[in-house]
């Protein structure tokens, strides 16, 4: 456990030295801050837009941070050949992968907290302090980001950086569309197509589960039950990503 | 190594079984809590959903900003397709229905010349509001019921329908003026006893309406008429 923690901490320290992540975070903060420009609208409309823009910015830029941080986590170690020194020490490969996952999660967490604090500050400034539903939305966005990071890390154990970026973005988009796809397939009579679609529906990460912001901003309530199941979904999928990462990293010839 | 590989494979399969079961629960709760993003097969809607993915709310906001621009430049007709698009993207955004209905029944109504055209746009406004009500999550709020009640009362002078929708509006949490309008609607609909009872309720519950409600009750009791 201590080894994993040290690897995680080292990954975190390395990442905070990278300018790319700061630039993405600054962009996120600018976009969130820019939502204040909607002051020409009525108070209700303005608040909706602030929430819409901020939730989207936290998620989108958070996804960028998660992808870029996870992408570099393993490949940089291989490129710089530091991994050879590391693996000669009494460290199991599983410690290394899980440690890297901890490190990436810490980066995502810190960036997420900074963007969220800015957003909450903006809401308080607008005299509309966040309610529990806002926190539920943020919680699900956070788990989605961690899942994106985990999947990118898993892909990084057996693909090149370029393929990983394409694949992660592709999954990010497709993951938001699987619900629609399922709805379309439900209208077909063909059992084979239906079966295949059901299988794909389970296999492809359903990021749309985490998307409750469109409902929250217009005042719909989301139960803790739904939030709990979605978090459970996220954790299970993270386990899948980690098992895949462990399998391929242990197989890899280093 | 091969044995370890099997272990991972088994663990992944078990996780996917768990994921499948949890996803069934999530889908069930989405239905239960109206969290589904319904896929309406209308021109542009599917493509829009595909392109926008998880950012439908943001897209609705951008269209809303366009609507503001058209609004301030007096291009009232250009607002109509935007209203439709926003209501497709985010049907639970109740403001789009109330503002849309009002825009048709009042602004475009005022712009057209002939009585037939005016009647057409009044009906379009009512139709748009009723379409908003067809979504279950909007039917649990006072907003659209009130807008319908008010449009029937004020623009259409259709008092039976005004009473019908205003009575529905007060079943949900609402601001005090909704009770006030309902009292007026009862009177105009010839239900004087109900109007007096409603004004008494307004007088006893809303301090700001005390003087008006007292005067209305007095006028209704003495003259049988209070609303000018």
Short mmCIF file of C-alpha atoms in Angstrom, two decimals:
data_model
loop_
_atom_site.label_atom_id
_atom_site.label_comp_id
_atom_site.label_asym_id
_atom_site.label_seq_id
_atom_site.Cartn_x
_atom_site.Cartn_y
_atom_site.Cartn_z
CA UNK A 1 0.00 0.00 0.00
CA UNK A 2 2.86 2.35 0.91
CA UNK A 3 4.52 1.66 -2.44
CA UNK A 4 1.33 2.44 -4.32
CA UNK A 5 0.90 5.64 -2.35
CA UNK A 6 4.49 6.73 -3.09
CA UNK A 7 4.07 6.01 -6.81
CA UNK A 8 0.77 7.90 -6.76
CA UNK A 9 2.31 10.87 -4.97
CA UNK A 10 5.21 10.92 -7.40
CA UNK A 11 2.82 10.81 -10.37
CA UNK A 12 0.90 13.70 -8.86
CA UNK A 13 4.06 15.75 -8.28
CA UNK A 14 5.25 15.13 -11.80
CA UNK A 15 1.92 16.15 -13.28
CA UNK A 16 1.65 19.41 -11.38
CA UNK A 17 4.91 20.45 -13.02
CA UNK A 18 3.29 20.19 -16.44
CA UNK A 19 2.06 23.43 -17.96
CA UNK A 20 -0.57 21.75 -20.16
CA UNK A 21 -2.78 20.93 -17.20
CA UNK A 22 -2.54 24.50 -15.86
CA UNK A 23 -3.51 25.88 -19.24
CA UNK A 24 -6.55 23.59 -19.39
CA UNK A 25 -7.52 24.58 -15.85
CA UNK A 26 -7.14 28.28 -16.65
CA UNK A 27 -9.36 27.81 -19.71
CA UNK A 28 -11.96 26.12 -17.50
CA UNK A 29 -11.88 28.97 -15.00
CA UNK A 30 -12.14 31.56 -17.79
CA UNK A 31 -15.18 29.80 -19.26
CA UNK A 32 -16.84 29.51 -15.83
CA UNK A 33 -16.06 33.17 -15.12
CA UNK A 34 -17.35 34.20 -18.55
CA UNK A 35 -20.78 32.83 -17.66
CA UNK A 36 -21.15 35.96 -15.53
CA UNK A 37 -21.42 37.88 -18.81
CA UNK A 38 -25.05 36.77 -19.09
CA UNK A 39 -26.12 39.47 -16.65
CA UNK A 40 -28.30 41.08 -19.35
CA UNK A 41 -30.73 38.17 -18.93
CA UNK A 42 -33.34 37.82 -16.21
CA UNK A 43 -32.05 36.45 -12.89
CA UNK A 44 -33.59 33.01 -13.47
CA UNK A 45 -32.21 32.68 -17.00
CA UNK A 46 -28.80 33.96 -15.93
CA UNK A 47 -28.56 31.43 -13.11
CA UNK A 48 -29.50 28.59 -15.43
CA UNK A 49 -26.83 29.67 -17.91
CA UNK A 50 -24.17 30.04 -15.20
CA UNK A 51 -24.93 26.50 -14.02
CA UNK A 52 -25.09 25.06 -17.55
CA UNK A 53 -21.84 26.65 -18.66
CA UNK A 54 -20.02 25.86 -15.42
CA UNK A 55 -21.10 22.21 -15.20
CA UNK A 56 -20.17 21.72 -18.87
CA UNK A 57 -16.81 23.45 -18.42
CA UNK A 58 -15.98 21.45 -15.30
CA UNK A 59 -16.84 18.24 -17.14
CA UNK A 60 -15.28 18.99 -20.52
CA UNK A 61 -12.03 20.52 -19.28
CA UNK A 62 -11.93 17.94 -16.49
CA UNK A 63 -12.17 15.22 -19.14
CA UNK A 64 -9.27 16.83 -21.02
CA UNK A 65 -7.20 16.93 -17.83
CA UNK A 66 -8.12 13.30 -17.03
CA UNK A 67 -7.16 12.14 -20.52
CA UNK A 68 -3.88 14.06 -20.75
CA UNK A 69 -2.78 13.24 -17.19
CA UNK A 70 -3.54 9.52 -17.62
CA UNK A 71 -1.97 9.44 -21.05
CA UNK A 72 1.37 10.65 -19.74
CA UNK A 73 1.31 8.57 -16.55
CA UNK A 74 2.70 5.32 -17.97
CA UNK A 75 4.01 6.28 -21.40
CA UNK A 76 6.34 8.97 -20.00
CA UNK A 77 7.92 6.43 -17.64
CA UNK A 78 8.56 4.12 -20.61
CA UNK A 79 9.82 6.92 -22.88
CA UNK A 80 12.25 8.25 -20.27
CA UNK A 81 13.20 4.68 -19.38
CA UNK A 82 12.68 5.44 -15.68
CA UNK A 83 10.39 2.43 -15.55
CA UNK A 84 13.38 0.06 -15.90
CA UNK A 85 14.96 1.42 -12.73
CA UNK A 86 11.63 1.37 -10.98
CA UNK A 87 10.79 -2.21 -11.83
CA UNK A 88 14.17 -3.48 -10.66
CA UNK A 89 13.13 -2.42 -7.16
CA UNK A 90 10.86 -4.73 -5.12
CA UNK A 91 7.74 -3.22 -6.65
CA UNK A 92 5.04 -5.38 -8.18
CA UNK A 93 3.67 -4.31 -11.52
CA UNK A 94 0.20 -4.17 -9.98
CA UNK A 95 1.50 -1.68 -7.36
CA UNK A 96 2.84 0.43 -10.18
CA UNK A 97 -0.43 0.49 -12.16
CA UNK A 98 -2.66 1.07 -9.13
CA UNK A 99 -0.23 3.71 -7.83
CA UNK A 100 -0.42 5.48 -11.18
CA UNK A 101 -4.22 5.35 -11.00
CA UNK A 102 -4.10 6.96 -7.51
CA UNK A 103 -1.79 9.66 -8.81
CA UNK A 104 -4.00 10.45 -11.80
CA UNK A 105 -7.06 10.49 -9.51
CA UNK A 106 -5.31 13.02 -7.24
CA UNK A 107 -4.60 15.33 -10.19
CA UNK A 108 -8.21 15.07 -11.35
CA UNK A 109 -9.41 15.71 -7.80
CA UNK A 110 -7.29 18.83 -7.27
CA UNK A 111 -8.27 20.33 -10.63
CA UNK A 112 -11.90 19.43 -10.01
CA UNK A 113 -11.85 21.05 -6.54
CA UNK A 114 -10.30 24.27 -7.91
CA UNK A 115 -12.87 24.58 -10.73
CA UNK A 116 -15.72 23.65 -8.37
CA UNK A 117 -14.64 26.16 -5.72
CA UNK A 118 -14.61 28.88 -8.38
CA UNK A 119 -18.09 27.86 -9.57
CA UNK A 120 -19.52 27.75 -6.02
CA UNK A 121 -17.94 31.14 -5.32
CA UNK A 122 -19.71 32.49 -8.39
CA UNK A 123 -23.04 31.06 -7.22
CA UNK A 124 -22.58 32.59 -3.76
CA UNK A 125 -21.66 35.90 -5.39
CA UNK A 126 -24.93 35.66 -7.33
CA UNK A 127 -26.74 35.16 -4.01
CA UNK A 128 -27.81 31.66 -4.96
CA UNK A 129 -25.80 29.30 -2.75
CA UNK A 130 -25.56 25.76 -4.13
CA UNK A 131 -28.17 23.27 -2.95
CA UNK A 132 -27.79 19.53 -2.50
CA UNK A 133 -28.71 18.87 -6.15
CA UNK A 134 -25.73 20.93 -7.32
CA UNK A 135 -23.47 18.78 -5.14
CA UNK A 136 -25.05 15.59 -6.51
CA UNK A 137 -24.29 16.78 -10.04
CA UNK A 138 -20.71 17.64 -9.12
CA UNK A 139 -20.24 14.29 -7.39
CA UNK A 140 -21.33 12.42 -10.51
CA UNK A 141 -19.14 14.60 -12.74
CA UNK A 142 -16.17 13.77 -10.48
CA UNK A 143 -16.80 10.02 -10.74
CA UNK A 144 -17.16 10.35 -14.50
CA UNK A 145 -13.77 12.11 -14.69
CA UNK A 146 -12.11 9.44 -12.58
CA UNK A 147 -13.60 6.78 -14.86
CA UNK A 148 -12.35 8.60 -17.96
CA UNK A 149 -8.89 8.75 -16.34
CA UNK A 150 -9.01 5.03 -15.48
CA UNK A 151 -10.02 4.02 -19.00
CA UNK A 152 -7.30 6.18 -20.59
CA UNK A 153 -4.75 4.66 -18.20
CA UNK A 154 -5.90 1.15 -19.13
CA UNK A 155 -5.63 1.94 -22.84
CA UNK A 156 -2.15 3.36 -22.22
CA UNK A 157 -0.87 -0.04 -21.13
CA UNK A 158 -1.22 -1.55 -24.59
CA UNK A 159 -1.64 1.27 -27.15
CA UNK A 160 0.38 4.18 -28.47
CA UNK A 161 -0.34 7.71 -27.21
CA UNK A 162 -1.95 8.81 -30.49
CA UNK A 163 -4.29 5.82 -30.60
CA UNK A 164 -5.07 6.26 -26.91
CA UNK A 165 -6.14 9.91 -27.36
CA UNK A 166 -8.37 9.02 -30.34
CA UNK A 167 -9.84 6.04 -28.52
CA UNK A 168 -10.47 7.97 -25.27
CA UNK A 169 -12.23 10.82 -27.06
CA UNK A 170 -14.19 8.37 -29.17
CA UNK A 171 -15.34 6.53 -26.03
CA UNK A 172 -16.18 9.87 -24.39
CA UNK A 173 -18.53 10.77 -27.26
CA UNK A 174 -19.95 7.29 -27.76
CA UNK A 175 -20.38 6.89 -24.00
CA UNK A 176 -22.75 9.85 -24.06
CA UNK A 177 -24.79 8.38 -26.91
CA UNK A 178 -25.32 4.75 -25.90
CA UNK A 179 -28.70 5.53 -24.28
CA UNK A 180 -29.98 6.95 -27.57
CA UNK A 181 -28.60 3.98 -29.46
CA UNK A 182 -30.40 1.58 -27.13
CA UNK A 183 -33.64 3.47 -27.58
CA UNK A 184 -33.31 3.17 -31.37
CA UNK A 185 -32.46 -0.54 -31.22
CA UNK A 186 -35.45 -1.24 -28.96
CA UNK A 187 -37.63 -0.49 -31.97
CA UNK A 188 -36.10 -3.29 -34.03
CA UNK A 189 -37.60 -6.79 -34.17
CA UNK A 190 -34.35 -8.59 -34.96
CA UNK A 191 -33.27 -10.62 -31.91
CA UNK A 192 -29.60 -10.83 -32.96
CA UNK A 193 -29.34 -7.07 -33.43
CA UNK A 194 -31.07 -6.56 -30.11
CA UNK A 195 -28.75 -9.00 -28.34
CA UNK A 196 -25.65 -7.39 -29.85
CA UNK A 197 -26.92 -3.94 -28.91
CA UNK A 198 -27.58 -5.07 -25.33
CA UNK A 199 -24.07 -6.46 -25.12
CA UNK A 200 -22.57 -3.24 -26.46
CA UNK A 201 -24.75 -1.25 -24.05
CA UNK A 202 -23.09 -3.09 -21.16
CA UNK A 203 -19.57 -3.10 -22.60
CA UNK A 204 -19.28 0.55 -23.63
CA UNK A 205 -19.01 2.94 -20.66
CA UNK A 206 -22.33 4.76 -20.34
CA UNK A 207 -21.19 8.27 -19.46
CA UNK A 208 -24.74 9.53 -19.91
CA UNK A 209 -25.59 7.88 -16.57
CA UNK A 210 -23.45 10.56 -14.90
CA UNK A 211 -25.15 13.38 -16.78
CA UNK A 212 -27.85 14.82 -14.55
CA UNK A 213 -26.89 18.45 -15.00
CA UNK A 214 -29.49 19.13 -17.71
CA UNK A 215 -32.18 18.04 -15.25
CA UNK A 216 -30.78 19.78 -12.19
CA UNK A 217 -30.46 23.21 -13.83
CA UNK A 218 -34.18 23.24 -14.63
CA UNK A 219 -35.18 22.22 -11.11
CA UNK A 220 -35.82 18.48 -11.43
CA UNK A 221 -34.94 16.36 -8.42
CA UNK A 222 -32.58 13.41 -8.60
CA UNK A 223 -32.73 10.87 -5.78
CA UNK A 224 -29.73 9.70 -3.75
CA UNK A 225 -30.71 6.21 -4.90
CA UNK A 226 -29.94 7.14 -8.51
CA UNK A 227 -26.69 8.85 -7.48
CA UNK A 228 -25.70 5.76 -5.44
CA UNK A 229 -26.34 3.32 -8.28
CA UNK A 230 -24.43 5.53 -10.71
CA UNK A 231 -21.46 5.73 -8.35
CA UNK A 232 -21.58 1.92 -8.00
CA UNK A 233 -21.61 1.71 -11.82
CA UNK A 234 -18.58 4.01 -11.97
CA UNK A 235 -16.66 1.99 -9.38
CA UNK A 236 -17.39 -1.31 -11.14
CA UNK A 237 -16.29 0.12 -14.46
CA UNK A 238 -13.13 1.50 -12.86
CA UNK A 239 -12.40 -2.03 -11.60
CA UNK A 240 -12.79 -3.34 -15.16
CA UNK A 241 -10.40 -0.66 -16.43
CA UNK A 242 -7.86 -1.49 -13.72
CA UNK A 243 -8.06 -5.25 -14.37
CA UNK A 244 -7.49 -4.63 -18.07
CA UNK A 245 -4.57 -2.32 -17.26
CA UNK A 246 -3.07 -4.92 -14.88
CA UNK A 247 -3.45 -7.74 -17.38
CA UNK A 248 -1.77 -5.90 -20.25
CA UNK A 249 0.92 -4.27 -18.13
CA UNK A 250 1.91 -7.58 -16.59
CA UNK A 251 2.05 -9.13 -20.07
CA UNK A 252 4.08 -6.26 -21.47
CA UNK A 253 7.79 -6.93 -22.05
CA UNK A 254 9.71 -4.28 -20.17
CA UNK B 1 1.11 -15.84 -16.06
CA UNK B 2 -1.56 -17.64 -18.04
CA UNK B 3 -3.36 -18.55 -14.79
CA UNK B 4 -3.22 -14.93 -13.71
CA UNK B 5 -4.67 -13.97 -17.08
CA UNK B 6 -7.67 -16.21 -16.44
CA UNK B 7 -8.11 -14.62 -13.03
CA UNK B 8 -8.26 -11.16 -14.58
CA UNK B 9 -10.63 -12.39 -17.26
CA UNK B 10 -12.93 -13.88 -14.62
CA UNK B 11 -12.79 -10.69 -12.53
CA UNK B 12 -13.66 -8.59 -15.60
CA UNK B 13 -16.59 -10.86 -16.48
CA UNK B 14 -17.88 -10.65 -12.90
CA UNK B 15 -17.57 -6.85 -12.97
CA UNK B 16 -19.53 -6.73 -16.22
CA UNK B 17 -22.29 -8.86 -14.67
CA UNK B 18 -22.40 -6.31 -11.83
CA UNK B 19 -22.37 -3.43 -14.34
CA UNK B 20 -25.26 -5.01 -16.25
CA UNK B 21 -27.33 -5.39 -13.07
CA UNK B 22 -26.56 -1.86 -11.86
CA UNK B 23 -27.37 -0.48 -15.32
CA UNK B 24 -30.82 -2.13 -15.15
CA UNK B 25 -31.42 -0.34 -11.84
CA UNK B 26 -30.17 2.96 -13.29
CA UNK B 27 -32.44 2.63 -16.35
CA UNK B 28 -35.39 1.83 -14.08
CA UNK B 29 -34.68 4.86 -11.89
CA UNK B 30 -34.26 7.06 -14.97
CA UNK B 31 -37.79 6.10 -16.01
CA UNK B 32 -39.11 6.52 -12.47
CA UNK B 33 -37.56 9.95 -11.93
CA UNK B 34 -38.09 11.29 -15.46
CA UNK B 35 -34.34 11.51 -16.03
CA UNK B 36 -34.40 10.02 -19.50
CA UNK B 37 -33.41 12.16 -22.43
CA UNK B 38 -36.28 11.17 -24.67
CA UNK B 39 -35.37 10.64 -28.27
CA UNK B 40 -38.06 12.28 -30.34
CA UNK B 41 -37.72 11.38 -33.98
CA UNK B 42 -38.17 14.80 -35.50
CA UNK B 43 -36.14 16.43 -38.26
CA UNK B 44 -32.80 17.58 -36.93
CA UNK B 45 -33.40 16.24 -33.44
CA UNK B 46 -31.51 12.96 -33.83
CA UNK B 47 -28.61 14.62 -35.56
CA UNK B 48 -28.59 17.35 -32.95
CA UNK B 49 -28.51 14.83 -30.14
CA UNK B 50 -25.73 12.89 -31.81
CA UNK B 51 -23.56 15.92 -32.30
CA UNK B 52 -24.22 17.51 -28.95
CA UNK B 53 -24.03 14.37 -26.88
CA UNK B 54 -23.81 15.36 -23.27
CA UNK B 55 -24.02 19.09 -23.81
CA UNK B 56 -27.66 19.59 -24.74
CA UNK B 57 -28.26 22.14 -21.99
CA UNK B 58 -25.40 24.25 -23.27
CA UNK B 59 -26.77 24.09 -26.81
CA UNK B 60 -30.18 25.18 -25.52
CA UNK B 61 -28.50 28.14 -23.80
CA UNK B 62 -26.76 29.20 -27.01
CA UNK B 63 -30.09 29.10 -28.86
CA UNK B 64 -31.66 31.08 -26.02
CA UNK B 65 -29.00 33.77 -26.46
CA UNK B 66 -29.82 33.90 -30.18
CA UNK B 67 -33.44 34.28 -29.23
CA UNK B 68 -32.57 37.26 -27.03
CA UNK B 69 -30.82 38.91 -29.99
CA UNK B 70 -33.85 38.41 -32.25
CA UNK B 71 -36.11 39.59 -29.46
CA UNK B 72 -34.30 42.88 -29.01
CA UNK B 73 -34.14 43.50 -32.75
CA UNK B 74 -37.89 42.90 -33.08
CA UNK B 75 -37.54 39.82 -35.31
CA UNK B 76 -40.38 37.98 -33.61
CA UNK B 77 -40.93 35.31 -36.25
CA UNK B 78 -37.30 34.18 -36.15
CA UNK B 79 -37.81 33.28 -32.50
CA UNK B 80 -40.34 30.55 -33.34
CA UNK B 81 -37.99 27.86 -34.71
CA UNK B 82 -35.60 28.59 -31.85
CA UNK B 83 -38.38 28.02 -29.33
CA UNK B 84 -39.14 24.66 -30.95
CA UNK B 85 -35.47 23.68 -30.98
CA UNK B 86 -34.93 24.63 -27.32
CA UNK B 87 -38.07 22.76 -26.28
CA UNK B 88 -36.78 19.64 -28.11
CA UNK B 89 -33.36 19.93 -26.55
CA UNK B 90 -34.50 20.60 -23.01
CA UNK B 91 -38.24 19.96 -22.58
CA UNK B 92 -37.96 20.27 -18.80
CA UNK B 93 -36.86 23.91 -19.14
CA UNK B 94 -40.25 25.30 -18.17
CA UNK B 95 -39.43 28.90 -19.10
CA UNK B 96 -39.22 28.01 -22.79
CA UNK B 97 -42.86 26.83 -22.73
CA UNK B 98 -44.25 29.77 -20.75
CA UNK B 99 -42.30 32.40 -22.69
CA UNK B 100 -43.03 30.65 -26.00
CA UNK B 101 -46.77 30.49 -25.34
CA UNK B 102 -46.83 34.11 -24.24
CA UNK B 103 -44.75 35.17 -27.25
CA UNK B 104 -47.23 33.63 -29.68
CA UNK B 105 -50.45 34.60 -27.90
CA UNK B 106 -49.34 38.16 -27.11
CA UNK B 107 -46.40 39.47 -29.16
CA UNK B 108 -47.10 37.90 -32.54
CA UNK B 109 -50.82 38.35 -31.88
CA UNK B 110 -50.19 42.08 -31.54
CA UNK B 111 -48.10 42.17 -34.70
CA UNK B 112 -50.56 40.51 -37.11
CA UNK B 113 -53.41 42.50 -38.63
CA UNK B 114 -56.50 40.39 -39.37
CA UNK B 115 -58.77 38.82 -36.71
CA UNK B 116 -58.21 35.38 -38.32
CA UNK B 117 -54.47 35.74 -37.93
CA UNK B 118 -54.85 36.95 -34.36
CA UNK B 119 -57.08 33.95 -33.53
CA UNK B 120 -54.52 31.65 -35.19
CA UNK B 121 -51.63 32.92 -33.05
CA UNK B 122 -53.72 32.86 -29.89
CA UNK B 123 -54.48 29.18 -30.59
CA UNK B 124 -50.83 28.50 -31.42
CA UNK B 125 -49.81 29.93 -28.04
CA UNK B 126 -52.34 27.73 -26.24
CA UNK B 127 -51.21 24.70 -28.26
CA UNK B 128 -47.56 25.32 -27.41
CA UNK B 129 -48.35 25.61 -23.70
CA UNK B 130 -50.38 22.39 -23.78
CA UNK B 131 -47.50 20.64 -25.52
CA UNK B 132 -45.28 21.71 -22.62
CA UNK B 133 -47.78 20.18 -20.21
CA UNK B 134 -47.63 16.85 -22.04
CA UNK B 135 -44.22 16.26 -20.43
CA UNK B 136 -44.84 14.68 -17.02
CA UNK B 137 -42.11 16.68 -15.25
CA UNK B 138 -43.76 19.97 -16.31
CA UNK B 139 -47.22 18.83 -15.23
CA UNK B 140 -46.12 18.83 -11.58
CA UNK B 141 -45.45 22.56 -11.47
CA UNK B 142 -47.79 25.55 -11.43
CA UNK B 143 -46.03 27.53 -14.18
CA UNK B 144 -47.64 26.27 -17.39
CA UNK B 145 -51.07 25.84 -15.78
CA UNK B 146 -50.93 29.46 -14.68
CA UNK B 147 -49.77 30.69 -18.10
CA UNK B 148 -52.60 28.75 -19.75
CA UNK B 149 -55.13 30.04 -17.21
CA UNK B 150 -53.92 33.60 -17.64
CA UNK B 151 -53.93 33.42 -21.47
CA UNK B 152 -57.46 32.02 -21.48
CA UNK B 153 -58.57 34.63 -18.93
CA UNK B 154 -56.89 37.74 -20.26
CA UNK B 155 -56.41 37.18 -23.98
CA UNK B 156 -59.15 34.72 -24.86
CA UNK B 157 -61.83 35.79 -22.36
CA UNK B 158 -62.47 32.06 -22.13
CA UNK B 159 -63.33 31.99 -18.43
CA UNK B 160 -64.37 28.32 -18.00
CA UNK B 161 -60.98 27.20 -19.33
CA UNK B 162 -59.21 29.89 -17.30
CA UNK B 163 -60.81 28.56 -14.10
CA UNK B 164 -59.98 24.98 -15.10
CA UNK B 165 -56.24 25.66 -15.47
CA UNK B 166 -55.90 28.12 -12.60
CA UNK B 167 -57.50 25.58 -10.27
CA UNK B 168 -54.84 23.12 -11.39
CA UNK B 169 -52.09 25.73 -10.88
CA UNK B 170 -52.94 26.28 -7.20
CA UNK B 171 -52.52 22.56 -6.48
CA UNK B 172 -48.75 23.02 -6.73
CA UNK B 173 -46.47 25.46 -4.85
CA UNK B 174 -47.18 28.87 -6.39
CA UNK B 175 -46.79 32.62 -5.81
CA UNK B 176 -49.67 34.59 -4.21
CA UNK B 177 -50.83 36.30 -7.44
CA UNK B 178 -52.06 32.95 -8.80
CA UNK B 179 -54.78 32.85 -6.12
CA UNK B 180 -55.61 36.45 -6.93
CA UNK B 181 -56.11 35.72 -10.64
CA UNK B 182 -58.22 32.66 -9.81
CA UNK B 183 -60.54 34.82 -7.70
CA UNK B 184 -60.99 37.20 -10.66
CA UNK B 185 -61.56 34.25 -13.01
CA UNK B 186 -64.28 32.82 -10.74
CA UNK B 187 -66.07 36.13 -10.78
CA UNK B 188 -65.85 36.51 -14.57
CA UNK B 189 -67.05 32.93 -14.93
CA UNK B 190 -70.16 33.79 -12.92
CA UNK B 191 -69.11 31.74 -9.87
CA UNK B 192 -69.60 34.58 -7.37
CA UNK B 193 -69.75 32.35 -4.25
CA UNK B 194 -66.48 30.69 -5.20
CA UNK B 195 -64.97 34.11 -5.97
CA UNK B 196 -65.89 35.42 -2.50
CA UNK B 197 -64.49 32.28 -0.87
CA UNK B 198 -61.27 32.63 -2.89
CA UNK B 199 -60.90 36.32 -1.95
CA UNK B 200 -61.42 35.39 1.70
CA UNK B 201 -58.61 32.87 1.34
CA UNK B 202 -56.40 35.54 -0.27
CA UNK B 203 -57.26 38.06 2.47
CA UNK B 204 -56.49 35.61 5.26
CA UNK B 205 -53.25 34.27 3.78
CA UNK B 206 -51.50 37.09 1.92
CA UNK B 207 -50.87 40.31 3.85
CA UNK B 208 -50.00 42.22 0.70
CA UNK B 209 -53.42 41.50 -0.78
CA UNK B 210 -55.41 42.32 2.39
CA UNK B 211 -56.84 45.70 1.27
CA UNK B 212 -57.64 44.56 -2.28
CA UNK B 213 -59.24 41.33 -1.11
CA UNK B 214 -61.39 43.15 1.51
CA UNK B 215 -62.59 45.62 -1.12
CA UNK B 216 -63.33 42.84 -3.61
CA UNK B 217 -65.33 40.83 -1.05
CA UNK B 218 -67.30 43.93 -0.14
CA UNK B 219 -68.02 44.82 -3.79
CA UNK B 220 -69.01 41.26 -4.67
CA UNK B 221 -71.36 41.04 -1.71
CA UNK B 222 -72.98 44.43 -2.29
CA UNK B 223 -72.85 44.91 -6.10
CA UNK B 224 -72.27 41.32 -7.29
CA UNK B 225 -69.35 42.66 -9.35
CA UNK B 226 -65.85 43.70 -8.40
CA UNK B 227 -63.41 43.27 -11.30
CA UNK B 228 -63.47 46.25 -13.67
#
